[in-house]
XYZ file of C-alpha atoms in Angstrom:
138
model
C -20.179 -19.266 -0.460
C -16.453 -19.963 -0.565
C -14.237 -17.805 -2.763
C -13.224 -19.702 -5.910
C -9.671 -18.287 -5.982
C -6.858 -18.080 -3.455
C -6.310 -14.999 -1.315
C -3.189 -14.117 -3.296
C -5.033 -14.197 -6.623
C -7.987 -12.261 -5.181
C -5.576 -9.624 -3.863
C -3.893 -9.338 -7.264
C -7.291 -9.014 -8.983
C -8.426 -6.293 -6.589
C -5.175 -4.345 -7.062
C -5.713 -4.377 -10.825
C -8.891 -2.296 -10.535
C -8.256 0.995 -12.300
C -8.853 4.371 -10.719
C -10.836 5.570 -13.741
C -13.871 3.531 -14.610
C -15.383 2.990 -18.028
C -18.529 4.713 -16.762
C -16.556 7.787 -15.737
C -14.907 7.912 -19.147
C -18.267 7.495 -20.898
C -19.908 10.350 -18.978
C -16.937 12.684 -19.333
C -16.674 11.968 -23.073
C -20.364 12.794 -23.591
C -20.061 16.007 -21.570
C -16.915 17.005 -23.486
C -18.648 16.329 -26.830
C -21.435 18.693 -25.767
C -18.917 21.491 -25.329
C -18.330 21.323 -21.580
C -14.716 21.891 -20.528
C -13.395 20.508 -17.258
C -10.542 18.686 -15.561
C -10.637 15.035 -14.593
C -9.394 13.457 -11.373
C -7.794 16.576 -9.886
C -5.352 15.176 -7.350
C -4.986 18.450 -5.444
C -8.671 18.415 -4.415
C -10.009 16.258 -1.597
C -11.330 12.921 -2.815
C -9.840 13.424 -6.301
C -13.176 14.381 -7.925
C -13.957 12.720 -11.259
C -14.945 16.001 -12.941
C -13.968 19.497 -11.788
C -14.830 22.970 -13.048
C -12.815 25.171 -10.707
C -14.046 28.476 -12.149
C -17.566 27.684 -10.898
C -16.470 25.594 -7.899
C -18.138 22.429 -9.245
C -17.075 18.900 -8.325
C -18.757 15.780 -9.684
C -18.190 12.278 -8.385
C -19.239 9.167 -10.290
C -19.830 6.439 -7.714
C -19.853 2.708 -8.276
C -22.816 0.955 -6.660
C -20.518 -1.655 -5.073
C -17.621 0.485 -3.816
C -19.798 3.304 -2.502
C -22.492 1.090 -0.927
C -25.440 2.149 -3.062
C -28.641 1.796 -0.992
C -30.443 0.448 -4.075
C -27.889 -1.796 -5.815
C -24.993 -2.201 -3.397
C -24.077 -5.803 -2.697
C -22.302 -7.472 0.175
C -19.709 -10.132 -0.666
C -20.340 -13.510 0.892
C -16.722 -14.180 1.844
C -14.698 -12.173 4.354
C -17.793 -10.207 5.353
C -16.223 -8.548 8.370
C -13.544 -6.978 6.154
C -16.024 -5.891 3.473
C -18.510 -4.446 5.956
C -15.733 -2.322 7.453
C -14.376 -1.333 4.021
C -17.729 -0.352 2.480
C -18.866 1.464 5.623
C -15.552 3.354 5.620
C -16.063 4.335 1.967
C -19.571 5.623 2.696
C -18.304 7.556 5.727
C -15.493 9.103 3.664
C -18.009 10.107 0.949
C -20.101 11.841 3.587
C -17.060 13.681 4.975
C -16.054 14.770 1.466
C -19.587 16.052 0.785
C -19.509 18.071 3.995
C -16.026 19.450 3.217
C -17.044 20.788 -0.200
C -20.338 22.233 1.036
C -18.568 24.022 3.882
C -16.062 25.480 1.378
C -18.894 26.756 -0.857
C -18.412 24.240 -3.666
C -21.270 22.788 -5.717
C -21.236 19.020 -5.511
C -23.015 16.343 -7.531
C -22.794 12.586 -7.105
C -23.851 10.277 -9.912
C -24.563 6.617 -9.198
C -23.412 3.874 -11.536
C -26.978 2.611 -11.936
C -28.165 6.058 -13.117
C -25.654 5.911 -15.954
C -26.518 2.330 -16.856
C -30.276 2.997 -16.704
C -30.259 6.087 -18.944
C -26.962 7.701 -19.915
C -28.587 10.523 -21.892
C -30.843 11.487 -18.982
C -27.855 11.452 -16.629
C -25.772 13.639 -18.957
C -28.688 16.062 -19.459
C -29.267 16.350 -15.693
C -25.552 16.945 -15.145
C -25.492 19.673 -17.802
C -28.577 21.299 -16.248
C -26.844 21.197 -12.830
C -23.747 22.914 -14.261
C -25.699 25.494 -16.289
C -27.827 26.425 -13.272
C -24.639 27.185 -11.317
C -23.021 29.101 -14.188
C -26.148 31.264 -14.569
C -26.632 31.896 -10.838
C-alpha cells in the first residue's frame, strides 16, 4: 500500500508525536488519585521512565503496542518496511537493554502494555498498585 501523504508531511506528522501519551497520563492520574506519589518522566534515569518512585527503586514504563513492537498487537507499516523493521527492532533491543540495566542496579521494573490499559484500566491500575505495595512491604 502506498503512503497517502508525501514524505515531508509524514515526517512532520511523526515529529508531532508527544513524549507523554494519553494512556500514560490516564494511568498516572488514577494512581495519583489512589494516593500514590511518584515522579513522571525522570530525565536523569536511563530510558526516562514514565513513573518513578526512587525511595523504593521502582521504575514503570508504559509501552505503546506499535512503538515497542508488542508481540500481540504490534503492527508493521506497509510502506518503507526496511526503515520500520530496523526502527522497531532497535526500540525492542533498547527496551531489553534498559530492563537489564535496572535489574543489574537492583531496581524493580514493571512494563505495562498499551493493550492492557485499553482492555481493563482498573485491573491494570490494581496490578500496578499491588506491584508497588509488594515492594514497599518487602
